[in-house]
Coordinates of C-alpha atoms and ligand atoms in Angstrom, one line a residue:
X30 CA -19.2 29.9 -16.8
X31 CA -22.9 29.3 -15.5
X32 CA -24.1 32.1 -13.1
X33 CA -22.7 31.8 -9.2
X34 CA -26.6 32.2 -8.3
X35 CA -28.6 29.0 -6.8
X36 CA -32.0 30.2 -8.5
X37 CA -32.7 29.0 -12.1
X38 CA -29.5 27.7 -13.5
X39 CA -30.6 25.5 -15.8
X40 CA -33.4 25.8 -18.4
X41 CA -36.2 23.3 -18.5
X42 CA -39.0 22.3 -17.0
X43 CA -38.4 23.5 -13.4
X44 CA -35.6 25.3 -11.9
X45 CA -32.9 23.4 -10.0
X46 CA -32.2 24.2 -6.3
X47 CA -28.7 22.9 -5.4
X48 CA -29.5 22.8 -1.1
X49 CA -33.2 20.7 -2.7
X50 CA -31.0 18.4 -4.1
X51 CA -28.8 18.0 -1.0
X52 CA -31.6 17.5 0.9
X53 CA -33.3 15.0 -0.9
X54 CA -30.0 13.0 -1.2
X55 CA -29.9 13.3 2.8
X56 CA -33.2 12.1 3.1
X57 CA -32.4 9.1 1.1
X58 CA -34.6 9.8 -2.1
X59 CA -33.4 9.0 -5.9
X60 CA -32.1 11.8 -7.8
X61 CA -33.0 11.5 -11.4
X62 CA -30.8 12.1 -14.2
X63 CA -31.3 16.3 -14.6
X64 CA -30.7 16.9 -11.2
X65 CA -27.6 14.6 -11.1
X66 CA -26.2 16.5 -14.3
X67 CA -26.7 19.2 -12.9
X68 CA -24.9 18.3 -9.7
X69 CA -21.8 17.0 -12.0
X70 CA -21.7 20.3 -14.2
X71 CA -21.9 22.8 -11.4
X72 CA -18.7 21.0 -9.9
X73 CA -17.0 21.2 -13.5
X74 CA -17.5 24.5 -13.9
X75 CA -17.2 26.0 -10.2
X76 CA -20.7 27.0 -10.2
X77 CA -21.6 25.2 -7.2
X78 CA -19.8 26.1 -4.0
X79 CA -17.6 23.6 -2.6
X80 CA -19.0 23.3 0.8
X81 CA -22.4 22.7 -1.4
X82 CA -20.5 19.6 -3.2
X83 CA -18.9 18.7 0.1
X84 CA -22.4 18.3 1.7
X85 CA -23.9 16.3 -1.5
X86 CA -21.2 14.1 -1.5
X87 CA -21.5 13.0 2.0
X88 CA -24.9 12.7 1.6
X89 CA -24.5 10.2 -1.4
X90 CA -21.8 8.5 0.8
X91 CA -24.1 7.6 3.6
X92 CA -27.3 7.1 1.3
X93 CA -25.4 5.2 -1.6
X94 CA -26.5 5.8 -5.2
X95 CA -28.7 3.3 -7.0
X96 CA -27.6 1.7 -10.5
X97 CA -29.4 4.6 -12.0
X98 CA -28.0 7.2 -10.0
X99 CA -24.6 5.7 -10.6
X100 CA -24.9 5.6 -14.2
X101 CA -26.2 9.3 -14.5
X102 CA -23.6 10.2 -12.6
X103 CA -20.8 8.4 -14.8
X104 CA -22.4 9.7 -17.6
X105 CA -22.7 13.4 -16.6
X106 CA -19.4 13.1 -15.5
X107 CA -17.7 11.7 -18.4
X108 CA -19.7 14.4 -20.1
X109 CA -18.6 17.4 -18.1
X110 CA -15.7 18.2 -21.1
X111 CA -14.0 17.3 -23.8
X112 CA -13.7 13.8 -24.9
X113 CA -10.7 12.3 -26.6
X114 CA -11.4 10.5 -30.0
X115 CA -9.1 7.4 -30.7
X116 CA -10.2 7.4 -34.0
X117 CA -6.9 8.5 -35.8
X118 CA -4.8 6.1 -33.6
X119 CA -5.6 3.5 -36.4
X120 CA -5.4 0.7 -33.3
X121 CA -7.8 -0.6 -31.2
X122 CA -7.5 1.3 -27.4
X123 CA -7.5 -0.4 -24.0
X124 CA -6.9 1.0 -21.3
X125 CA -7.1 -0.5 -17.6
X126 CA -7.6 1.3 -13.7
X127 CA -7.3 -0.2 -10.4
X128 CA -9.8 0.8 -8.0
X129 CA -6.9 2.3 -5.8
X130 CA -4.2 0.3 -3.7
X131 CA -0.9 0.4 -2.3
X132 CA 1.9 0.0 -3.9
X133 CA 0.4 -0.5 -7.1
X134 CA 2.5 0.3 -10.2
X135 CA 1.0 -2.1 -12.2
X136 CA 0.2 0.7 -14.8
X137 CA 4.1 1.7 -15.3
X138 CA 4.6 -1.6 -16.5
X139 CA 1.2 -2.2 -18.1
X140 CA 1.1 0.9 -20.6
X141 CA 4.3 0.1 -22.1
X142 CA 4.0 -3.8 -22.2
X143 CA 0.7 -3.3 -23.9
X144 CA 1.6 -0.5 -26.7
X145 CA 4.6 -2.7 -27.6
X146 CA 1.8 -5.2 -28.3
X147 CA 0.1 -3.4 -31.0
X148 CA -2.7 -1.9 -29.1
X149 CA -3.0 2.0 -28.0
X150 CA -3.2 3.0 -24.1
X151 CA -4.6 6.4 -23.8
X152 CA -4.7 6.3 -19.7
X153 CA -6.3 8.7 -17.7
X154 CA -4.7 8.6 -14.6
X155 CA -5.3 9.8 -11.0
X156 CA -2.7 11.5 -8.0
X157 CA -3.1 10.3 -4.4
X158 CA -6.6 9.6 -2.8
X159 CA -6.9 8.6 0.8
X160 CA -4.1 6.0 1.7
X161 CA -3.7 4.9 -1.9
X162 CA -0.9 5.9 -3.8
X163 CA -1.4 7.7 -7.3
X164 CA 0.3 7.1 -10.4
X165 CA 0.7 10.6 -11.5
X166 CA 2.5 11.8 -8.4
X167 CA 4.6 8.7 -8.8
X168 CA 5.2 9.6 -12.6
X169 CA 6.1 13.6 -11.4
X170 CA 9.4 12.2 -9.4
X171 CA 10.8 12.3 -13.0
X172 CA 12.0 15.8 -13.5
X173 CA 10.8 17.4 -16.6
X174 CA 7.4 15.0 -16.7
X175 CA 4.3 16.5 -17.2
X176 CA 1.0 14.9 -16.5
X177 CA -1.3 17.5 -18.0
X178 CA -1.4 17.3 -21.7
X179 CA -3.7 19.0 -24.5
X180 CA -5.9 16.5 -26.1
X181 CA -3.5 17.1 -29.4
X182 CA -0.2 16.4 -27.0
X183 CA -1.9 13.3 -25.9
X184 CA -2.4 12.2 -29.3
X185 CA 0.9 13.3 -30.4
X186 CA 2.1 11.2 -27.7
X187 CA 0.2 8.4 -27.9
X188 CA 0.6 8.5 -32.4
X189 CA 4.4 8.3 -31.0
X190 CA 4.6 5.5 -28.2
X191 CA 1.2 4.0 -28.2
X192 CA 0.7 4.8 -24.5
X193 CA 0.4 8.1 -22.5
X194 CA -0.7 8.7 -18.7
X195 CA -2.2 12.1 -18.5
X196 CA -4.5 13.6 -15.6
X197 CA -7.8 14.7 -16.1
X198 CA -7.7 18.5 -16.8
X199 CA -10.2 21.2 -16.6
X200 CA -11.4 20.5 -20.4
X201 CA -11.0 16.7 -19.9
X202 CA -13.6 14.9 -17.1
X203 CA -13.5 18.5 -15.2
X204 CA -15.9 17.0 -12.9
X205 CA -13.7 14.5 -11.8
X206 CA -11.1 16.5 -10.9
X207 CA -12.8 18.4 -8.8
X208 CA -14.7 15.8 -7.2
X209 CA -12.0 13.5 -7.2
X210 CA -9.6 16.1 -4.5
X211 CA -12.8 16.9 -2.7
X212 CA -13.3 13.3 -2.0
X213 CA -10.1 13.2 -0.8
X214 CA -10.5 15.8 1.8
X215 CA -13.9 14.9 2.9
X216 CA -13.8 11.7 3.6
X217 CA -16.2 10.2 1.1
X218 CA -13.8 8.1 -1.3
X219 CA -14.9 4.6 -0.1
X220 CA -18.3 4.0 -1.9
X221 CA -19.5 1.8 -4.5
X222 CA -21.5 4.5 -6.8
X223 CA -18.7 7.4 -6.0
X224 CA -16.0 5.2 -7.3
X225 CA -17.4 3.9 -10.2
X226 CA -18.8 7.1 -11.6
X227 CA -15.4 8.9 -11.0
X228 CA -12.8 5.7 -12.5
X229 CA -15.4 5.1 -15.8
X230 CA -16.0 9.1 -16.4
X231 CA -12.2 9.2 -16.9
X232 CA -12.1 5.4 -19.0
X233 CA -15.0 6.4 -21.2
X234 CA -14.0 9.9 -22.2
X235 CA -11.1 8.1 -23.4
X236 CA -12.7 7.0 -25.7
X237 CA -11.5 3.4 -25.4
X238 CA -12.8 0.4 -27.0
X239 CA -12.5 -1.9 -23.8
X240 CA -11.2 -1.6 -20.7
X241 CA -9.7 -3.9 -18.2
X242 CA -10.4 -2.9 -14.1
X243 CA -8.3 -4.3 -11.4
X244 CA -10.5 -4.2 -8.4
X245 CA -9.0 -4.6 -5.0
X246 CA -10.2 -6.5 -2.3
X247 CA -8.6 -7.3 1.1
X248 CA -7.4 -5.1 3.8
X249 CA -5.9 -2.3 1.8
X250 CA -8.8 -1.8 -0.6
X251 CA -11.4 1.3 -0.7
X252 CA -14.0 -1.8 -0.4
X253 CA -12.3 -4.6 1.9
X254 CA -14.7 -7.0 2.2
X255 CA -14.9 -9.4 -1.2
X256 CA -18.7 -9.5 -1.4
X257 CA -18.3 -5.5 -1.7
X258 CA -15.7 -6.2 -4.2
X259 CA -17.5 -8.1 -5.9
X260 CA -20.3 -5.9 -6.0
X261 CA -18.2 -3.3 -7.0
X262 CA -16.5 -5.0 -10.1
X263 CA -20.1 -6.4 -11.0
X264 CA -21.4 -2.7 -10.9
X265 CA -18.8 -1.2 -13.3
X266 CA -18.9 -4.0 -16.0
X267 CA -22.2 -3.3 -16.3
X268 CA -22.0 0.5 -16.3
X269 CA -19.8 0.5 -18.7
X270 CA -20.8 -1.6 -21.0
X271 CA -23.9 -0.2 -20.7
X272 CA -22.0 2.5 -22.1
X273 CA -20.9 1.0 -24.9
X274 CA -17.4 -0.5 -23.7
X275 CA -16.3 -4.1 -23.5
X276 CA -15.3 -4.6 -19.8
X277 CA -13.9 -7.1 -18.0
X278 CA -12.8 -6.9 -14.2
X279 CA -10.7 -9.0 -12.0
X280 CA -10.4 -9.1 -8.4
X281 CA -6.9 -9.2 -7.0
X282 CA -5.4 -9.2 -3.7
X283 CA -4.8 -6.0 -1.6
X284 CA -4.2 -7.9 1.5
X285 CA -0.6 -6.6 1.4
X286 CA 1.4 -3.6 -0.5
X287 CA 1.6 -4.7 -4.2
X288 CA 5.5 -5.3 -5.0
X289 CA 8.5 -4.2 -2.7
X290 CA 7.8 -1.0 -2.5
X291 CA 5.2 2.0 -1.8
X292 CA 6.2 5.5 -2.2
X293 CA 6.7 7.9 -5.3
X294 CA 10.5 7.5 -6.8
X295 CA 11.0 3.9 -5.0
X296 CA 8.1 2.3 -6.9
X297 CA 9.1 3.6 -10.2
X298 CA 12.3 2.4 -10.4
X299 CA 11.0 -1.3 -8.6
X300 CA 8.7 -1.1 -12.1
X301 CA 11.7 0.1 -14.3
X302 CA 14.0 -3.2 -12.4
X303 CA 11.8 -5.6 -13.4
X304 CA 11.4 -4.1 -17.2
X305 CA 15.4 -4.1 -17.1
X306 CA 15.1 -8.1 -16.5
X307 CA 15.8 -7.9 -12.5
X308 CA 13.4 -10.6 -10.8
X309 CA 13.3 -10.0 -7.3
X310 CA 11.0 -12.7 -5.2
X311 CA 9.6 -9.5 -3.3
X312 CA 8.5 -8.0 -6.8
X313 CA 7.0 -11.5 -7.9
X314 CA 3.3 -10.3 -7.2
X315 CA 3.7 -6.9 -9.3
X316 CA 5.4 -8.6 -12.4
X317 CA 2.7 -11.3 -12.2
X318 CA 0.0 -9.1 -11.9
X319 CA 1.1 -6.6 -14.2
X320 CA 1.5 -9.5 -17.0
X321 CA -1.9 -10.5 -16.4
X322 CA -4.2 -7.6 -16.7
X323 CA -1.7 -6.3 -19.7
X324 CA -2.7 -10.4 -21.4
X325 CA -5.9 -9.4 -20.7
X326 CA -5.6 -5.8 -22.8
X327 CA -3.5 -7.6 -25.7
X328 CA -6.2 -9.8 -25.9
X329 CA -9.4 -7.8 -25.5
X330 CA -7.1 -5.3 -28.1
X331 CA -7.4 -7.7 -30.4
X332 CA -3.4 -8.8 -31.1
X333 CA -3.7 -12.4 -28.8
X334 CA -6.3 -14.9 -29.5
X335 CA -6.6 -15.6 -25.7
X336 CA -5.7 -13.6 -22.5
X337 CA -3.3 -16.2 -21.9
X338 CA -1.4 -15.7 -25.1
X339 CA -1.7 -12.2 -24.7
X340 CA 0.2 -12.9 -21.2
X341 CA 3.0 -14.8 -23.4
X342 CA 3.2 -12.0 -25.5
X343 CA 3.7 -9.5 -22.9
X344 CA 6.1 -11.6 -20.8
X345 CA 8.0 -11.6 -23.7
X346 CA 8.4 -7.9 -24.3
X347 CA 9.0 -7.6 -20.7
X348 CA 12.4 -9.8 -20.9
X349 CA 13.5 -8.8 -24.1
X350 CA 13.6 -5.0 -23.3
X351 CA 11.6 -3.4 -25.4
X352 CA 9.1 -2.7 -22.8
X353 CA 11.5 -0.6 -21.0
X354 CA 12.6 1.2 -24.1
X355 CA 9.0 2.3 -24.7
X356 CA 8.7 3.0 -21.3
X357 CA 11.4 5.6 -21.6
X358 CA 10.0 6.7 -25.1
X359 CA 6.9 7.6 -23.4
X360 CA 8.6 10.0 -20.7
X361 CA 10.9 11.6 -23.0
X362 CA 7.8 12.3 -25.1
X363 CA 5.9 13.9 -22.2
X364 CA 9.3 15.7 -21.3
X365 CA 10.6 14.1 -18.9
X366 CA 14.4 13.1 -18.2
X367 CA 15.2 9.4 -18.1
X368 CA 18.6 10.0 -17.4
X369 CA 17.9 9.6 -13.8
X370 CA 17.6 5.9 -14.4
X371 CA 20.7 5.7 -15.4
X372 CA 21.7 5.9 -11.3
X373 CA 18.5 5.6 -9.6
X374 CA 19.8 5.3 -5.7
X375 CA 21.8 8.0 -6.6
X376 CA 18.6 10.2 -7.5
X377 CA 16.6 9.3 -4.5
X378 CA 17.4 11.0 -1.8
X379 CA 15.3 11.3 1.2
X380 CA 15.2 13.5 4.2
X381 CA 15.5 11.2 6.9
X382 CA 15.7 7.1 7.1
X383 CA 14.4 4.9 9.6
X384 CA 14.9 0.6 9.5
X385 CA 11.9 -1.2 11.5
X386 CA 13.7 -4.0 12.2
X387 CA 11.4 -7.4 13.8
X388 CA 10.6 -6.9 17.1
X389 CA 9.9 -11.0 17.6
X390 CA 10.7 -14.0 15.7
X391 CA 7.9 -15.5 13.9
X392 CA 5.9 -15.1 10.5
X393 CA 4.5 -12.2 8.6
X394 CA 0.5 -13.0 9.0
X395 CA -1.2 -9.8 8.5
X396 CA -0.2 -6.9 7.1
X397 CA -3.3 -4.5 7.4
X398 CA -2.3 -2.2 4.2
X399 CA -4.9 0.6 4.7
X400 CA -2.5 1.5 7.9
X401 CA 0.7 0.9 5.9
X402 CA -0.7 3.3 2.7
X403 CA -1.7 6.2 5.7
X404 CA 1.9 5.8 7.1
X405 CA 3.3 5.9 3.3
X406 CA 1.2 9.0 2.9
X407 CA 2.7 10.4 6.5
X408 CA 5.9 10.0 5.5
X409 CA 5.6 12.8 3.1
X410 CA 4.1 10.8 -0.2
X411 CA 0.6 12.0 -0.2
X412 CA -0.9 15.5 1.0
X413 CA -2.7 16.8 3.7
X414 CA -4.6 19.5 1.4
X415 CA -5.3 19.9 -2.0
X416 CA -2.7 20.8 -4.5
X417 CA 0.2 20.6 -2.0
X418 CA 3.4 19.3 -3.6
X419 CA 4.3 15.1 -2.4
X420 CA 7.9 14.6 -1.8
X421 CA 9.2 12.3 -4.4
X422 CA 11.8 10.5 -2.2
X423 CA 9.1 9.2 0.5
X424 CA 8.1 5.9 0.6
X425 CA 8.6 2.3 2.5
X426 CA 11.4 -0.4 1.3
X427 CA 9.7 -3.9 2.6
X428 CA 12.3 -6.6 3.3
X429 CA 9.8 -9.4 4.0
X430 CA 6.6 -9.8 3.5
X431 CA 3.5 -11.7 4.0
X432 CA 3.9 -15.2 4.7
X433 CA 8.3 -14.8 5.7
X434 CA 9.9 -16.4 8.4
X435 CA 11.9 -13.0 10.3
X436 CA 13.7 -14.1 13.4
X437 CA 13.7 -11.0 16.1
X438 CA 16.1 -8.2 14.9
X439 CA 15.7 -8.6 11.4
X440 CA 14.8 -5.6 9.1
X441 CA 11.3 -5.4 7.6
X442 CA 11.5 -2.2 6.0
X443 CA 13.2 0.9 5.3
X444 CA 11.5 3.9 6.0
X445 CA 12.1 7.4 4.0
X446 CA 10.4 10.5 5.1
X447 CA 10.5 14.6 4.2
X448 CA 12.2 15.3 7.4
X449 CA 13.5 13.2 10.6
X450 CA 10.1 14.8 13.0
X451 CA 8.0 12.7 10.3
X452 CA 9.4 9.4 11.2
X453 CA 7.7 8.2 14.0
X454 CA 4.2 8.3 13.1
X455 CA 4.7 6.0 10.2
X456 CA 6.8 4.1 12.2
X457 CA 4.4 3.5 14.7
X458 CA 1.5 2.9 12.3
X459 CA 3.6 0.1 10.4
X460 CA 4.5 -1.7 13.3
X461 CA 0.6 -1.5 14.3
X462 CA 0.0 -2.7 10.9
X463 CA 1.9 -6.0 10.9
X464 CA 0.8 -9.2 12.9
X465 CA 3.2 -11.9 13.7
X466 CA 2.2 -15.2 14.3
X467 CA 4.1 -18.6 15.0
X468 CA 2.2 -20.5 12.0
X469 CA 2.8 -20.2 8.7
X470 CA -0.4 -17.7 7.1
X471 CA -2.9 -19.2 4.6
X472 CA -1.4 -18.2 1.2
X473 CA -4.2 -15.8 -0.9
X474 CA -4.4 -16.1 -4.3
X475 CA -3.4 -13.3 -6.2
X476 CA -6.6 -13.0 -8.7
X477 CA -9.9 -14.1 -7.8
X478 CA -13.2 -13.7 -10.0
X479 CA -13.7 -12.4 -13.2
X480 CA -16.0 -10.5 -14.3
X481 CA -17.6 -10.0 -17.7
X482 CA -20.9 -9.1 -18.9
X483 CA -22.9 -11.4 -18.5
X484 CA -21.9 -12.5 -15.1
X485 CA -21.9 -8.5 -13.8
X486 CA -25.3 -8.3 -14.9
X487 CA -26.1 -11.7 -13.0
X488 CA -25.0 -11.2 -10.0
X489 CA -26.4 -7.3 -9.4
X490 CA -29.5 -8.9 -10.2
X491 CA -28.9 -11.3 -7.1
X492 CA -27.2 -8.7 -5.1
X493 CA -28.8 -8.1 -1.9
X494 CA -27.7 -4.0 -1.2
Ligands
URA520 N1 -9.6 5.6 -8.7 C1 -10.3 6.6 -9.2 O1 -10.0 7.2 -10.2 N2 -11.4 7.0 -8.5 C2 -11.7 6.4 -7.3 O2 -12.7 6.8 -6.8 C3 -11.0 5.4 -6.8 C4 -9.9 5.0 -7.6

């Protein structure tokens, strides 16, 4: 533990003045790489105040970080604990992370599909942030299943099943776990720099040999707007395979919730349906999405020639169960009960339920899904503060979805909330969230670019910031 004190906390040429760095950040000067390190060490090991981090981080919000900046950051970041070495897995390890949505259990299906392919999935995951939903509060409905391993569990776990999701802990990417729930309550989750640094300090102290990013665009993404997207997905190829890490990043569609369902319990067991052979049209986008990034691992993992063969190969263990199997593996391993798959509506059970039923005939145009994920985190998914539990059972049921006919009457969702006095906000804020229309909307494809090296590091040379 460093000493509480501002004056002289590191050795070296000059001593570091944490409110000097805030201020230079708020007057829109570069940091270079010592102070930044020393910014990302003092919030691994609680040596810098919070309110101190709190200010910085606005700061860097409103200022941006350059591609320096951003890659000191990552680094010092990545760098702030222990590091996991793959090295005894005796496979190649690929991991993927989306840049946040909702709705997205693309991972659930992902790690498994993937293992079962030969290649190891060591993923480091994240818990709610903003109106995003995250995958280890969704994992901690199962009762029994714990996200916070050793670096030997995780190992043990992965040597077992060939995939483990695990949180960052306070020896593994420290600094992103504090900065990561500070973020969350400061409003300062939606830049370019921020985001990067805090998904590739948790990829690269994996220790992975490439890594696949899912980065969202569209009215439900941290970055809406595609050229920001773009930019985004550009600047983390490049960061981390500046790092040493084959990258590749697509951009998908976040112009509606991913799947059927948003919420903890409900999106597990969408995930676990489809695994179990159930093809609902609603999930259609999920499975198709989850096939693709996992071809994309096989591939890059070495065990498909193509990401399109790697795509065959996981559509096949999706089908012929042994996806699921491993699925389950992987929970029992990181002790969690399975058996409440065995009667999943049974297990969920939820405070209070609403049904918003159409309150006009016409098509699903818009769905704005930044206003849906808030009223999925209002219903009693996500917290208000740090470290408060999420109820399990919360979450949103969509009957139709972008593009369907509903004539007036007809139910859109099912709404599940913590309590009955928790309904109407969500309520409110979903109906605010969908547009109907009399036309038929312009259908959006599900993946746009790709990026890989050499086009990341092409277009952030043309990128005007
Ligand atoms: N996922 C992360 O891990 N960090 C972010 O900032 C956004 C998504």
């Amino acid at each position: 533990m460093r000493q509480q004190s501002d004056l002289m906390k590191e050795s070296g040429p000059a001593p570091l003045h944490t409110v000097d760095i805030i201020r230079r950040k708020r007057d829109g000067l570069a940091l270079d790489d010592r102070e930044i390190k020393f910014m990302a060490d003092g919030a691994a090991d609680g040596s810098i105040p919070v309110e101190q981090l709190a200010a910085w981080l606005m700061a860097a919000w409103i200022r941006g970080l350059s591609l320096e900046e951003t890659r000191a950051l990552t680094i010092a970041m990545r760098d702030s604990g222990e590091k996991f070495s793959t090295a005894r897995l005796g496979k190649m390890a690929v991991d993927k992370h989306s840049t946040g949505g909702v709705g997205d259990k693309t991972s659930f299906l992902i790690a498994p599909l993937t293992a079962v392919c030969g290649v190891a999935v060591p993923m480091i995951s994240g818990r709610a942030l903003g109106h995003t939903g995250g995958t280890l509060d969704k994992l901690e409905s199962i009762p029994g299943y714990r996200t916070s391993l050793s670096l030997s569990e995780f190992e043990t776990v992965l040597l077992k099943c060939g995939a483990s999701i695990v949180s960052q802990t306070p020896s593994l990417v420290p600094a992103d776990r504090v900065l990561y729930a500070l973020r969350d309550r400061t409003g300062t989750v939606e830049n370019p720099g921020l985001i990067c640094a805090s998904i590739l300090s948790k990829k690269l102290a994996a220790g992975l040999d490439a890594l696949v990013l899912d980065v969202k665009t569209g009215s439900g993404a941290f970055l809406r707007k595609r050229d920001d997207g773009e930019y985004l997905a550009a600047l983390m190829v490049a960061t981390a395979e500046a790092a040493g890490t084959r990258t590749v990043a697509l951009l998908t569609d976040m112009g509606q919730p991913l799947g059927r369902t948003a919420g903890n319990w409900i999106e597990l067991v969408e995930a676990v349906d489809l695994m179990r052979g159930l093809r609902p049209a609603e999930s259609e986008d999920l499975r198709e999405l989850s096939l693709i990034l996992a071809g994309w691992m096989i591939h890059l993992g070495g065990q498909a020639q193509t990401p399109e063969a790697g795509y065959a190969r996981a559509e096949a263990a999706l089908m012929d169960g042994t996806a699921v199997r491993n699925f389950f593996l992987m929970i029992e391993a990181q002790g969690g009960d399975v058996s409440v798959f065995d009667n999943p509506k049974g297990f969920h059970k939820p405070g209070a339920t609403a049904v918003l039923n159409a309150w006009e005939s016409g098509y699903i145009a818009e769905m704005d899904t930044t206003k849906i994920g808030w009223a999925v985190q209002r219903l009693g998914a996500g917290r208000e503060k740090a470290g408060e539990p999420v109820d399990p059972h919360a979450g949103i049921d969509f009957k139709a979805r972008r593009g369907a006919w509903v004539e007036k009457g007809q139910e859109i969702a099912t709404l599940y909330a913590t309590m009955p006095a928790m309904l109407p906000e969500p309520i409110a804020l979903l109906k605010d969230a969908i547009t109907m229309s009399s036309t038929i909307p312009n259908a959006v494809p599900l993946v746009g670019r790709i990026f890989t090296r050499e086009t990341a590091t092409h277009h952030l040379q043309n990128a005007v910031r």
